[in-house]
N, CA, C and O of each residue as an XYZ file, in Angstrom:
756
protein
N     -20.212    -39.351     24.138
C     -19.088    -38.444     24.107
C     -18.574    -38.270     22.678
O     -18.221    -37.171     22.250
N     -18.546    -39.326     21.999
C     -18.301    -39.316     20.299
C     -19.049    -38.465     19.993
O     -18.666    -37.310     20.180
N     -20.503    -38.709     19.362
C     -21.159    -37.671     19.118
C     -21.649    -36.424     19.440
O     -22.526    -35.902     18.751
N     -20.955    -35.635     20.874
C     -20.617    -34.864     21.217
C     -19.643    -34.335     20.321
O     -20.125    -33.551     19.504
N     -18.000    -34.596     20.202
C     -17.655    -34.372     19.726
C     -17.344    -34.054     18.585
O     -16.479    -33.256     18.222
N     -18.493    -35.070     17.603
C     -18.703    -34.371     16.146
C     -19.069    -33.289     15.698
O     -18.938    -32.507     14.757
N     -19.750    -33.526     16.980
C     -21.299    -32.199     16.463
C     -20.329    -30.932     16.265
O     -20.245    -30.107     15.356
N     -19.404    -31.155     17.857
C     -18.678    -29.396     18.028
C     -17.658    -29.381     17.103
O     -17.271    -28.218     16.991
N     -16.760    -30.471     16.062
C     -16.472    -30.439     14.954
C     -17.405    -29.727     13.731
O     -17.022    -28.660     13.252
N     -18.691    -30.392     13.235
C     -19.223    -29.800     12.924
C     -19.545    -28.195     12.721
O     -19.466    -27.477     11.724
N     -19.955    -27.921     14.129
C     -19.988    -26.540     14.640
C     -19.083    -25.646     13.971
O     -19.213    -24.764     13.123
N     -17.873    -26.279     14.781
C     -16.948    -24.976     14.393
C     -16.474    -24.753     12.413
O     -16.180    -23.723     11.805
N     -16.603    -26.410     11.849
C     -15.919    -26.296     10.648
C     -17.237    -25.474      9.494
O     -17.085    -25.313      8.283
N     -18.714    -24.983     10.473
C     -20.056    -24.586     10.119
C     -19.283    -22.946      9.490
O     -19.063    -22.326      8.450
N     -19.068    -22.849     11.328
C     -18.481    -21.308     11.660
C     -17.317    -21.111     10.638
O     -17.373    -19.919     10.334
N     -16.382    -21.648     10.020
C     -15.247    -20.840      9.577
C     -15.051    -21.003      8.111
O     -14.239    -20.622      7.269
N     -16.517    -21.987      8.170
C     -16.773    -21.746      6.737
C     -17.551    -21.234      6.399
O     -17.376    -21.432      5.197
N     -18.510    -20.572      6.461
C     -19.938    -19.215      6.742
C     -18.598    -18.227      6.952
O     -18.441    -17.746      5.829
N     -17.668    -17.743      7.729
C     -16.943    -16.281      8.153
C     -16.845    -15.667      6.914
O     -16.648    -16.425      5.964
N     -16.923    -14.635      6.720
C     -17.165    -13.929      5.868
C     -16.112    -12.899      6.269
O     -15.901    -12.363      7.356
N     -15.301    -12.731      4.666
C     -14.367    -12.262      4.905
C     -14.821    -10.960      4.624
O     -15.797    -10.649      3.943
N     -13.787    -10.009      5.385
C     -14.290     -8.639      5.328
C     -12.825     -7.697      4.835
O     -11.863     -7.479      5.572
N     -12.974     -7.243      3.435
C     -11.976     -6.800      3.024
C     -12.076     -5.090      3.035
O     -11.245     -4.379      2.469
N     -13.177     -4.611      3.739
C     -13.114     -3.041      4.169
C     -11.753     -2.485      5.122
O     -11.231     -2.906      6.154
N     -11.478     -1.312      4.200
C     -10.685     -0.592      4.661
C     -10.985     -0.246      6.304
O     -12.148      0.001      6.622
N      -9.932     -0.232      7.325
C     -10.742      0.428      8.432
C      -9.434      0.791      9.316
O      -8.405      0.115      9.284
N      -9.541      1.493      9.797
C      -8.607      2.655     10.567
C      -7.847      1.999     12.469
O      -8.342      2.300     13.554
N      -6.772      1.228     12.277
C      -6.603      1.137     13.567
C      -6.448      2.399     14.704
O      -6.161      3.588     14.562
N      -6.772      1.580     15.889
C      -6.625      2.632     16.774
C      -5.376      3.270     17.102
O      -4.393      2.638     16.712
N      -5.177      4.188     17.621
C      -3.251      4.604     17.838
C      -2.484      3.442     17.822
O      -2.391      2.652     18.762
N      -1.908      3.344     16.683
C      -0.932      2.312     16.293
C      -0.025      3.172     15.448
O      -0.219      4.350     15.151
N       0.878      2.496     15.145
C       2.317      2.884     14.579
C       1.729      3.318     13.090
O       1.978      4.413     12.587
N       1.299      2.782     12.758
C       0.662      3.318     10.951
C      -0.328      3.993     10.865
O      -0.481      4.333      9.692
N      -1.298      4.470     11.682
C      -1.549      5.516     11.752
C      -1.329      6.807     11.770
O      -2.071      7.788     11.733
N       0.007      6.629     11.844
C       0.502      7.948     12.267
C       0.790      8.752     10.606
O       1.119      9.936     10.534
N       0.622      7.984      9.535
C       0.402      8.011      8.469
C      -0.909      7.406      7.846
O      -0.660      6.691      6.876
N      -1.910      7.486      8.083
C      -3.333      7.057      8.210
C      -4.017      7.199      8.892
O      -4.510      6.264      9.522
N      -4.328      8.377      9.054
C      -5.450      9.340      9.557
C      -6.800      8.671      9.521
O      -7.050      8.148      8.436
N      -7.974      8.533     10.689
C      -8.975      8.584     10.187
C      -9.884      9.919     10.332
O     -10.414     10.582     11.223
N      -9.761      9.916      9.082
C     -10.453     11.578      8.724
C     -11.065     11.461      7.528
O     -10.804     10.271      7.350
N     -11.660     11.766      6.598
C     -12.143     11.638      5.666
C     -11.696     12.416      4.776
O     -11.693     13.641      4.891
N     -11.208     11.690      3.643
C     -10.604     12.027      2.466
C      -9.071     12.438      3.066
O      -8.593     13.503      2.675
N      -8.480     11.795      3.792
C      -7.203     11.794      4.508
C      -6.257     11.428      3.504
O      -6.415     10.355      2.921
N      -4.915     12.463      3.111
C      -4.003     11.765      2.808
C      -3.172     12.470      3.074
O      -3.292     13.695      3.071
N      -1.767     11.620      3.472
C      -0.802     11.965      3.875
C      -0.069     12.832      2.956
O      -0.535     13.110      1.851
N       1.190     13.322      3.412
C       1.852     14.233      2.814
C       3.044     13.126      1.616
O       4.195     12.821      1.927
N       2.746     12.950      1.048
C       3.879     11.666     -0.001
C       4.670     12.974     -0.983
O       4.259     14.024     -1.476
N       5.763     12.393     -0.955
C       6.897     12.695     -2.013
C       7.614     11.028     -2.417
O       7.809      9.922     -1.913
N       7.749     11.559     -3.285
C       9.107     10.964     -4.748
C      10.055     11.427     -5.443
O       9.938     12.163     -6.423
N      11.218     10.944     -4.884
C      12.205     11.809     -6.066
C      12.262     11.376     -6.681
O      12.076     10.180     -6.458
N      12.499     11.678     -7.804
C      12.722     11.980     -9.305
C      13.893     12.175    -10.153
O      13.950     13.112    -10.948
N      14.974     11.187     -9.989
C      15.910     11.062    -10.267
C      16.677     11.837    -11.613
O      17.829     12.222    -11.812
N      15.178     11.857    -12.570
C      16.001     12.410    -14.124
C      16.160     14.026    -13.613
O      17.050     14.733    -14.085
N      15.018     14.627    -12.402
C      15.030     15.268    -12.365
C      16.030     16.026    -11.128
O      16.596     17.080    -11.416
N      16.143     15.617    -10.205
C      17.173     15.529     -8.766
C      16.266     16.271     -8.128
O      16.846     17.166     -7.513
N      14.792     16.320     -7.955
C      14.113     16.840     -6.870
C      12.918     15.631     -6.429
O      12.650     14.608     -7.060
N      12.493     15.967     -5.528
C      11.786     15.768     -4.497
C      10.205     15.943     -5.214
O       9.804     17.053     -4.866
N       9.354     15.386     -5.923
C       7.820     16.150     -6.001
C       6.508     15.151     -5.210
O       6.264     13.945     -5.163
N       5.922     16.293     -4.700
C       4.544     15.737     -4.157
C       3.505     15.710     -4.776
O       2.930     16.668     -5.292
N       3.032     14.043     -4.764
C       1.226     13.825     -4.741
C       0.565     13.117     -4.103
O       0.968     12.278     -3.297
N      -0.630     13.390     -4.410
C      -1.857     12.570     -3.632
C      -1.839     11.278     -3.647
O      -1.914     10.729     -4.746
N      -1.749     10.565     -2.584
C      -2.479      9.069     -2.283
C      -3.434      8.749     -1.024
O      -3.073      9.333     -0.002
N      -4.392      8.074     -0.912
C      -4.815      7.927      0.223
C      -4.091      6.465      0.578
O      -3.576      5.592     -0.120
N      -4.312      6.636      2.039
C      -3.770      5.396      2.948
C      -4.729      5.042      3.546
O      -5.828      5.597      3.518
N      -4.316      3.709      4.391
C      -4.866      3.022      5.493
C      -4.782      2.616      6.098
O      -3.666      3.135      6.117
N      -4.801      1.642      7.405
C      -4.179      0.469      7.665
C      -5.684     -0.603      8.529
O      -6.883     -0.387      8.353
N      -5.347     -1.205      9.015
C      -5.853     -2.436      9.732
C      -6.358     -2.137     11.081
O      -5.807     -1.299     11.794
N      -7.277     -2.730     11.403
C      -7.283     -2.891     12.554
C      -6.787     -3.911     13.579
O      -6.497     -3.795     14.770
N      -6.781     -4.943     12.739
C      -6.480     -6.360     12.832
C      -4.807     -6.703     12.537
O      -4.106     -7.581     13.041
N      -4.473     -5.686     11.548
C      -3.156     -5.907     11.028
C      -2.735     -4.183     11.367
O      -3.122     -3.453     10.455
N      -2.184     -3.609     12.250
C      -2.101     -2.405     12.537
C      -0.402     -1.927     12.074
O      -0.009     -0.763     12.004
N       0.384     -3.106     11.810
C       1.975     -2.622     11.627
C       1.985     -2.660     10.220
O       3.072     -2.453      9.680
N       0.779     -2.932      9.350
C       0.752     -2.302      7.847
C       0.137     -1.261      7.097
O      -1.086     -1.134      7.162
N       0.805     -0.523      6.415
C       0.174      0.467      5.989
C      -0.020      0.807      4.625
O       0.951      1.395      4.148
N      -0.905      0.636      3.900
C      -1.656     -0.254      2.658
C      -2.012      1.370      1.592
O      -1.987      2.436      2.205
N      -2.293      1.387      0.175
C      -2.956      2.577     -0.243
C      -4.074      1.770     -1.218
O      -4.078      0.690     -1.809
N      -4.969      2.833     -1.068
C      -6.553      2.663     -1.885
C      -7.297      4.246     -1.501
O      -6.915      5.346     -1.099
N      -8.687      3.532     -1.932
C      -9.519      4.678     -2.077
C     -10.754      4.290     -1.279
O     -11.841      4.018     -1.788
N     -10.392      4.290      0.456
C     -11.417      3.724      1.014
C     -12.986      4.549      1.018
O     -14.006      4.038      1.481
N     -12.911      5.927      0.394
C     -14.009      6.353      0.390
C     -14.799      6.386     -1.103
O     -15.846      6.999     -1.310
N     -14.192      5.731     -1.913
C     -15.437      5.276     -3.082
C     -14.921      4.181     -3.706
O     -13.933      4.099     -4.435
N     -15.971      3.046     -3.212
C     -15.914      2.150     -3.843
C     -15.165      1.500     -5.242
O     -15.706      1.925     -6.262
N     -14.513      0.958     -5.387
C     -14.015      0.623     -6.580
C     -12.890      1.043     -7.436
O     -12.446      0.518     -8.457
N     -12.368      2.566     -6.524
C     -11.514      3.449     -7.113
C     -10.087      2.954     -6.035
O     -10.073      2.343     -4.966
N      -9.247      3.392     -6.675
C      -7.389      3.121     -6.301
C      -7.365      4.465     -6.039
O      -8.387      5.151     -5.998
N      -5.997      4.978     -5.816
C      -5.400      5.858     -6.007
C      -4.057      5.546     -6.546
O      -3.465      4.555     -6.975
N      -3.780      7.028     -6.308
C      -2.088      6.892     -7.266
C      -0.891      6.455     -6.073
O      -0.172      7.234     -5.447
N      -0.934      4.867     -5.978
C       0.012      4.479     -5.053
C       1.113      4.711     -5.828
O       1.109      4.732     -7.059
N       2.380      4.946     -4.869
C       3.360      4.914     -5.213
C       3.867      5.732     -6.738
O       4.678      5.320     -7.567
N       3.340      6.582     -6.742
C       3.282      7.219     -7.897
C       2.956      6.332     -9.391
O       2.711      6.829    -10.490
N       3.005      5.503     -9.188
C       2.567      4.815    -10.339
C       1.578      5.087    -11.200
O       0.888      4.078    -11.056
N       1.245      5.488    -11.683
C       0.009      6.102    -12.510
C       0.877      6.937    -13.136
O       0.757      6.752    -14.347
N       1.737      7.812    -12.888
C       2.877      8.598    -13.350
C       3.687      8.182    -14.106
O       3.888      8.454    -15.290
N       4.516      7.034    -12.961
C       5.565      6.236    -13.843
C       5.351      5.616    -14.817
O       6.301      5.246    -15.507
N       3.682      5.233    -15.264
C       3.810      4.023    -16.050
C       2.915      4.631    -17.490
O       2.742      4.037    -18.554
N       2.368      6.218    -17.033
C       1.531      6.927    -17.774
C       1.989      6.729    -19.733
O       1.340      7.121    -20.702
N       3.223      6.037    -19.695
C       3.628      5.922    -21.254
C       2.691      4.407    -21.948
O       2.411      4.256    -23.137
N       2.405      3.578    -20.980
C       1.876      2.443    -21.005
C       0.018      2.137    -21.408
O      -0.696      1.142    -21.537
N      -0.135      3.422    -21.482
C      -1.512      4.134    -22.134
C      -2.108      3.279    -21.196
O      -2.620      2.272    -21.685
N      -2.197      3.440    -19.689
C      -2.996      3.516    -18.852
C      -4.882      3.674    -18.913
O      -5.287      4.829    -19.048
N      -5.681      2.838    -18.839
C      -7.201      2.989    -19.061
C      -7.265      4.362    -17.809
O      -6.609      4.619    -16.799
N      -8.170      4.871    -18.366
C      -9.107      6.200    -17.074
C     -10.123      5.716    -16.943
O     -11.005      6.543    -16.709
N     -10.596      4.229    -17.005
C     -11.728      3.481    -16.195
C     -11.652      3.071    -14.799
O     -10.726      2.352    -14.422
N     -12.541      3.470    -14.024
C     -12.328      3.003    -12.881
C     -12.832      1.457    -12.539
O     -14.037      1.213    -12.612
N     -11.761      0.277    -12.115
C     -10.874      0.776    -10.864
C      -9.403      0.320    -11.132
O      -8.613     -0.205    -10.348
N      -9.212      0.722    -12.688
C      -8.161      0.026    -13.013
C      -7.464      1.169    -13.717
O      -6.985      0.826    -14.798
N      -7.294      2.339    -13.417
C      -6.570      3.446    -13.884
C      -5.844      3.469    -12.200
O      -4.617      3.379    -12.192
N      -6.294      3.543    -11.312
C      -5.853      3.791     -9.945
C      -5.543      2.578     -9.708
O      -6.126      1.555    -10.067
N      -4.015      2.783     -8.702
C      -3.812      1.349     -7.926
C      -4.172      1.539     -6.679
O      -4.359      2.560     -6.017
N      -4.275     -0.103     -6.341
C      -4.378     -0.308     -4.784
C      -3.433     -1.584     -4.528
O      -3.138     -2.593     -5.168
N      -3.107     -1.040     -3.278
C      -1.897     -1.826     -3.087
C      -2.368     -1.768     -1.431
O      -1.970     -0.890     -0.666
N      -3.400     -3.009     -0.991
C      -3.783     -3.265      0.026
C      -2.600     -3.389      1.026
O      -3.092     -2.722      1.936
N      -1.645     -3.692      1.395
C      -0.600     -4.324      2.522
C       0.694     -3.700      1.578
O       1.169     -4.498      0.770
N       1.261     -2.397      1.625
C       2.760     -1.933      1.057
C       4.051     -2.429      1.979
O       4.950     -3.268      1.939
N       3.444     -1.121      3.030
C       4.412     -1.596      4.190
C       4.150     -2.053      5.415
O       3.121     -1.990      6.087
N       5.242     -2.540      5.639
C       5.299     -2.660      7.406
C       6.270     -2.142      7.962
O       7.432     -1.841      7.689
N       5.103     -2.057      9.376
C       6.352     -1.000     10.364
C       6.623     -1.674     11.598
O       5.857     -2.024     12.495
N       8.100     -1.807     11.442
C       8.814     -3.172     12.613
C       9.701     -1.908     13.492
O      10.665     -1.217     13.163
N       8.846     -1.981     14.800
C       9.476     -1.238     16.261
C      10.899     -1.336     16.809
O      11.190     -2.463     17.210
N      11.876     -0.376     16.917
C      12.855     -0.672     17.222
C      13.259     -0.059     18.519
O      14.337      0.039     19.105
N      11.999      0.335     18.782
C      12.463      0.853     20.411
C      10.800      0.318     20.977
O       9.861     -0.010     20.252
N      10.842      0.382     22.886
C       9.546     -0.410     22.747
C       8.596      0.300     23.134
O       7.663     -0.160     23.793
N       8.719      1.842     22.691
C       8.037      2.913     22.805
C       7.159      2.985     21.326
O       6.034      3.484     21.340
N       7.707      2.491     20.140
C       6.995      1.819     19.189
C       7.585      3.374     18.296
O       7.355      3.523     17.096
N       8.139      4.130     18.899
C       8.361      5.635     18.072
C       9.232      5.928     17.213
O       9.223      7.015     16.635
N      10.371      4.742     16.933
C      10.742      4.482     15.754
C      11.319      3.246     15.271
O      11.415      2.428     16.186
N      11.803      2.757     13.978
C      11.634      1.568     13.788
C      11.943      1.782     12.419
O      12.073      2.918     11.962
N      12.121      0.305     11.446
C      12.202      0.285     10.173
C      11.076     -0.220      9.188
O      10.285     -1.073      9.589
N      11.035      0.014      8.596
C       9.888      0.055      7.341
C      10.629     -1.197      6.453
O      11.823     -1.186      6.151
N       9.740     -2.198      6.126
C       9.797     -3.283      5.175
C       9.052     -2.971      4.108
O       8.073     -2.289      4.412
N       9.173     -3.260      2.779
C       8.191     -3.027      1.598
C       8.113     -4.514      1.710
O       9.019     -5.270      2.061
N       6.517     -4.912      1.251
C       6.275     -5.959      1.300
C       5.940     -6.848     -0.348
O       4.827     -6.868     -0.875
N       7.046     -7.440     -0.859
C       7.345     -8.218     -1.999
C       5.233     -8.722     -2.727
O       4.461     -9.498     -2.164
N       4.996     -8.017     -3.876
C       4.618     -8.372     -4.361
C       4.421     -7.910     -5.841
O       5.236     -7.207     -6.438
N       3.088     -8.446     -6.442
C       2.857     -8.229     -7.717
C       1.654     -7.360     -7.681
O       0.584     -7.682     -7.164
N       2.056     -5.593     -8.606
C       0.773     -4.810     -8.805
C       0.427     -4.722    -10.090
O       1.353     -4.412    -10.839
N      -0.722     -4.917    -10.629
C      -1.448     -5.225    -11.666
C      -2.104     -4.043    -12.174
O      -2.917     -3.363    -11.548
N      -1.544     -3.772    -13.790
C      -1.614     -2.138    -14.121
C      -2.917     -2.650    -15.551
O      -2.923     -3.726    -16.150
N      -3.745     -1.642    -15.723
C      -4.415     -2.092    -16.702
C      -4.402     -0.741    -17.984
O      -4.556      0.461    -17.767
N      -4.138     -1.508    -19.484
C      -4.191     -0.407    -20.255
C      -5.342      0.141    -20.797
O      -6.442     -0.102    -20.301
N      -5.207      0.837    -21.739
C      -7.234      1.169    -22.391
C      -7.616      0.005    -23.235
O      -8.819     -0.237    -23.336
N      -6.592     -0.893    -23.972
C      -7.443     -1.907    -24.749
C      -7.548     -3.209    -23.479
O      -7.524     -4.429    -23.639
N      -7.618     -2.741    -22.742
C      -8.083     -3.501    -21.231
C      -6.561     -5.116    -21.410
O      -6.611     -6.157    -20.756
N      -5.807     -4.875    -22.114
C      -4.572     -5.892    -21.444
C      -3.670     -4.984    -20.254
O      -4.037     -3.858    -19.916
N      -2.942     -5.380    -19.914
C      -2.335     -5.145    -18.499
C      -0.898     -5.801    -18.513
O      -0.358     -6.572    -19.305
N      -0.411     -5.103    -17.136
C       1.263     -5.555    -17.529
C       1.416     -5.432    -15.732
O       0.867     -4.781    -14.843
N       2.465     -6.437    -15.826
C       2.618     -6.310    -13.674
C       4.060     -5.922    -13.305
O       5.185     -6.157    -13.746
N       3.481     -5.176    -12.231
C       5.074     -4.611    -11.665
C       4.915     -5.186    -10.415
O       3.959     -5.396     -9.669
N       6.515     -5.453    -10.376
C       6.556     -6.194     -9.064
C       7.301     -5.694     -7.841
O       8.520     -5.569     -7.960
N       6.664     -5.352     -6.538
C       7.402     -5.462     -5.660
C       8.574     -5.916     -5.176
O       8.231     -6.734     -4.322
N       9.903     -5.874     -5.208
C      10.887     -7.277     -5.136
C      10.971     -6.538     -3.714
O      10.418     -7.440     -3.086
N      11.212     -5.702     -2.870
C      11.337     -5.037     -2.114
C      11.779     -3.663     -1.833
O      11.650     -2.661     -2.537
N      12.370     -3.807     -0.581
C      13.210     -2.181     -0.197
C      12.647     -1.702      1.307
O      11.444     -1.799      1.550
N      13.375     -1.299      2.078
C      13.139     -0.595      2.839
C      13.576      0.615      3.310
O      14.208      1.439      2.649
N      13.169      0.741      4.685
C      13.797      2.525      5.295
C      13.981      2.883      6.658
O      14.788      2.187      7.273
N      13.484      3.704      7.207
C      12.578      4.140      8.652
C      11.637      4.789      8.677
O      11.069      5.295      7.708
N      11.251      4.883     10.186
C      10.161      5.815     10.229
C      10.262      6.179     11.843
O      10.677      5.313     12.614
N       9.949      7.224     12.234
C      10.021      7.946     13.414
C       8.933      8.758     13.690
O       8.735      9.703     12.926
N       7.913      8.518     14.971
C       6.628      8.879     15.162
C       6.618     10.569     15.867
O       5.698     11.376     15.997
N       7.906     10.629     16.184
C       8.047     11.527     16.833
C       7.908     13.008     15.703
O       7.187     14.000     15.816
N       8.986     12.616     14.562
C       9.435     13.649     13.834
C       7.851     13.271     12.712
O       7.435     14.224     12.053
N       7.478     12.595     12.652
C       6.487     12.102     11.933
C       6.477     11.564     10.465
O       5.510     11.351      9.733
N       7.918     11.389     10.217
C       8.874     11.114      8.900
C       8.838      9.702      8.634
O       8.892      8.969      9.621
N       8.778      9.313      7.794
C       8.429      7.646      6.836
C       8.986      7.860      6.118
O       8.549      8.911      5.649
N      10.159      7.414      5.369
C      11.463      7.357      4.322
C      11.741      5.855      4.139
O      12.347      5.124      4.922
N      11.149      5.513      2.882
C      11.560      4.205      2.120
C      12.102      4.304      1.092
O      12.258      5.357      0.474
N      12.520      3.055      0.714
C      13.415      3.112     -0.437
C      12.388      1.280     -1.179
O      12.169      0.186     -0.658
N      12.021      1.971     -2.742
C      11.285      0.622     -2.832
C      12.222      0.541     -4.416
O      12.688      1.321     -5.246
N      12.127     -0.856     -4.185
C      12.454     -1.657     -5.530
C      11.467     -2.164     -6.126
O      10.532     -2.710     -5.541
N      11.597     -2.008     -7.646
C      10.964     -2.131     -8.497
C      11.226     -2.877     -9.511
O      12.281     -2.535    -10.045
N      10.282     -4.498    -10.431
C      10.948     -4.943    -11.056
C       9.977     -4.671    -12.511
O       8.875     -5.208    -12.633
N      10.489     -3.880    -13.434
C       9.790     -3.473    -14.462
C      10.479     -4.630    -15.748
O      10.770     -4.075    -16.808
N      10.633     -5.572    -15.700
C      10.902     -6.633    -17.041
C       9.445     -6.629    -17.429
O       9.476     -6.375    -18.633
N       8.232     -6.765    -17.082
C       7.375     -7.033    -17.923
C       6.998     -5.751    -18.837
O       5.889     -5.978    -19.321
N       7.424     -4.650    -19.210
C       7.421     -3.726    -19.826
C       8.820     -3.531    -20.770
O       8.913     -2.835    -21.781
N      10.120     -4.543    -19.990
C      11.345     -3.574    -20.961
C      11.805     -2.837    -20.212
O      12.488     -1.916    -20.659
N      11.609     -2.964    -18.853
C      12.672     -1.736    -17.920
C      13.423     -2.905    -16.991
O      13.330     -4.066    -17.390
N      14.115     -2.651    -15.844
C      14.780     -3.558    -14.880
C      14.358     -4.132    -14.248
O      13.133     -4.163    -14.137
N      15.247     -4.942    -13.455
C      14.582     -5.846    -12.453
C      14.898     -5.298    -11.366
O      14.461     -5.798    -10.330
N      15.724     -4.148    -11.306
C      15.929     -3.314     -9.491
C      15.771     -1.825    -10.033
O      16.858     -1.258    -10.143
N      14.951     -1.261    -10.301
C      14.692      0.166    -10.024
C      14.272      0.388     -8.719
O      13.541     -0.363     -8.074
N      14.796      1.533     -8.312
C      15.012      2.073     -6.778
C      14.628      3.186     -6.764
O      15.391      3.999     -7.285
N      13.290      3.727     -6.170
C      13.065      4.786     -5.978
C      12.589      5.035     -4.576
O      12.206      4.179     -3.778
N      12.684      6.582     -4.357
C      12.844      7.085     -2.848
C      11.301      7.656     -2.876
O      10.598      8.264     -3.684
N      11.153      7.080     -1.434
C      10.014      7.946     -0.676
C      10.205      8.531      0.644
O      11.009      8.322      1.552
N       8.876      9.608      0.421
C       8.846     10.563      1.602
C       7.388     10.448      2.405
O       6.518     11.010      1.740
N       6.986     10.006      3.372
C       5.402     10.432      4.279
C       5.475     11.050      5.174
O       6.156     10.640      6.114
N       4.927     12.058      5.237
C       4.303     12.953      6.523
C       2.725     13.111      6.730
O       1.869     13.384      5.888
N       2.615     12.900      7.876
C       1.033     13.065      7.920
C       0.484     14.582      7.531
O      -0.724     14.821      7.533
């Protein structure tokens, strides 16, 4: 019975150390973040940013994603070519003074896990949006780099109207800017 039991020790500590992690983008099924993550190809949602110096509203391109496994997050990259980001969070914009490299995959961000979307009715159709606290890693052309950090922010989102409105904080000290910049977002599919 001992050596029974090793073996299936063995076994399993075989199995979960062989698992192979799988960091491909992939499209949950009707889930709440989908509804901003289309699987369609070359899918991206409708994103705005205001623009405070300016007092409007402007739109650009990002692609999204989310999980299959993790379906209440909704992440940005460039799941259809390898190696490339996109312009999460407008960043590529904001930081364009920082002489940004145009090498790929470090001119584009990716920001695997942004948000999450926490259900407040149990129809799942609307709810609040968490930004999820971390560090994004910007690279310049003489290939040093500078990190902005997630500190947070949140919003809502409503599946019905199809509207995603966050509010993210931003901590720019490693450049010389603040530790709470606050800027507004807009998603529509």
């Amino acid at each position: 019975m001992k050596n029974l039991a090793i073996v299936l020790l063995l076994i399993v500590t075989v199995t979960l150390a062989c698992k192979k992690y799988d960091a491909e983008y992939t499209y949950a099924k009707p889930t709440i973040a989908a509804t901003w993550a289309k699987n369609e190809q070359f899918y991206t949602p409708t994103a705005t940013v205001f623009i405070d110096s300016l007092n409007l509203w402007r739109t650009y391109t990002v692609f999204s994603f989310t999980y299959e496994n993790d379906p209440d997050k909704l992440g940005f990259a460039n799941p259809y070519n390898a190696g490339k980001g996109t312009n999460a969070l407008y960043m590529r914009n904001f930081y364009s003074s920082q002489n940004l490299t145009a090498d790929s995959p470090y001119y584009n961000v990716t920001i695997p896990k942004c948000f999450q979307l926490i259900p407040t009715k149990p129809d799942n159709t609307e709810g609040t949006v968490k930004v999820i606290p971390q560090t994004v890693r910007l690279y310049r052309r003489d290939r040093s780099f500078f990190d902005i950090i997630l500190v947070g922010g949140e919003g809502v989102y409503n599946t019905k109207s199809q509207l995603l409105e966050v509010e993210v904080i931003f901590n720019e000290t490693s450049i010389g800017g603040p530790a709470d910049r606050r800027r507004k977002y807009r998603f529509l599919p």
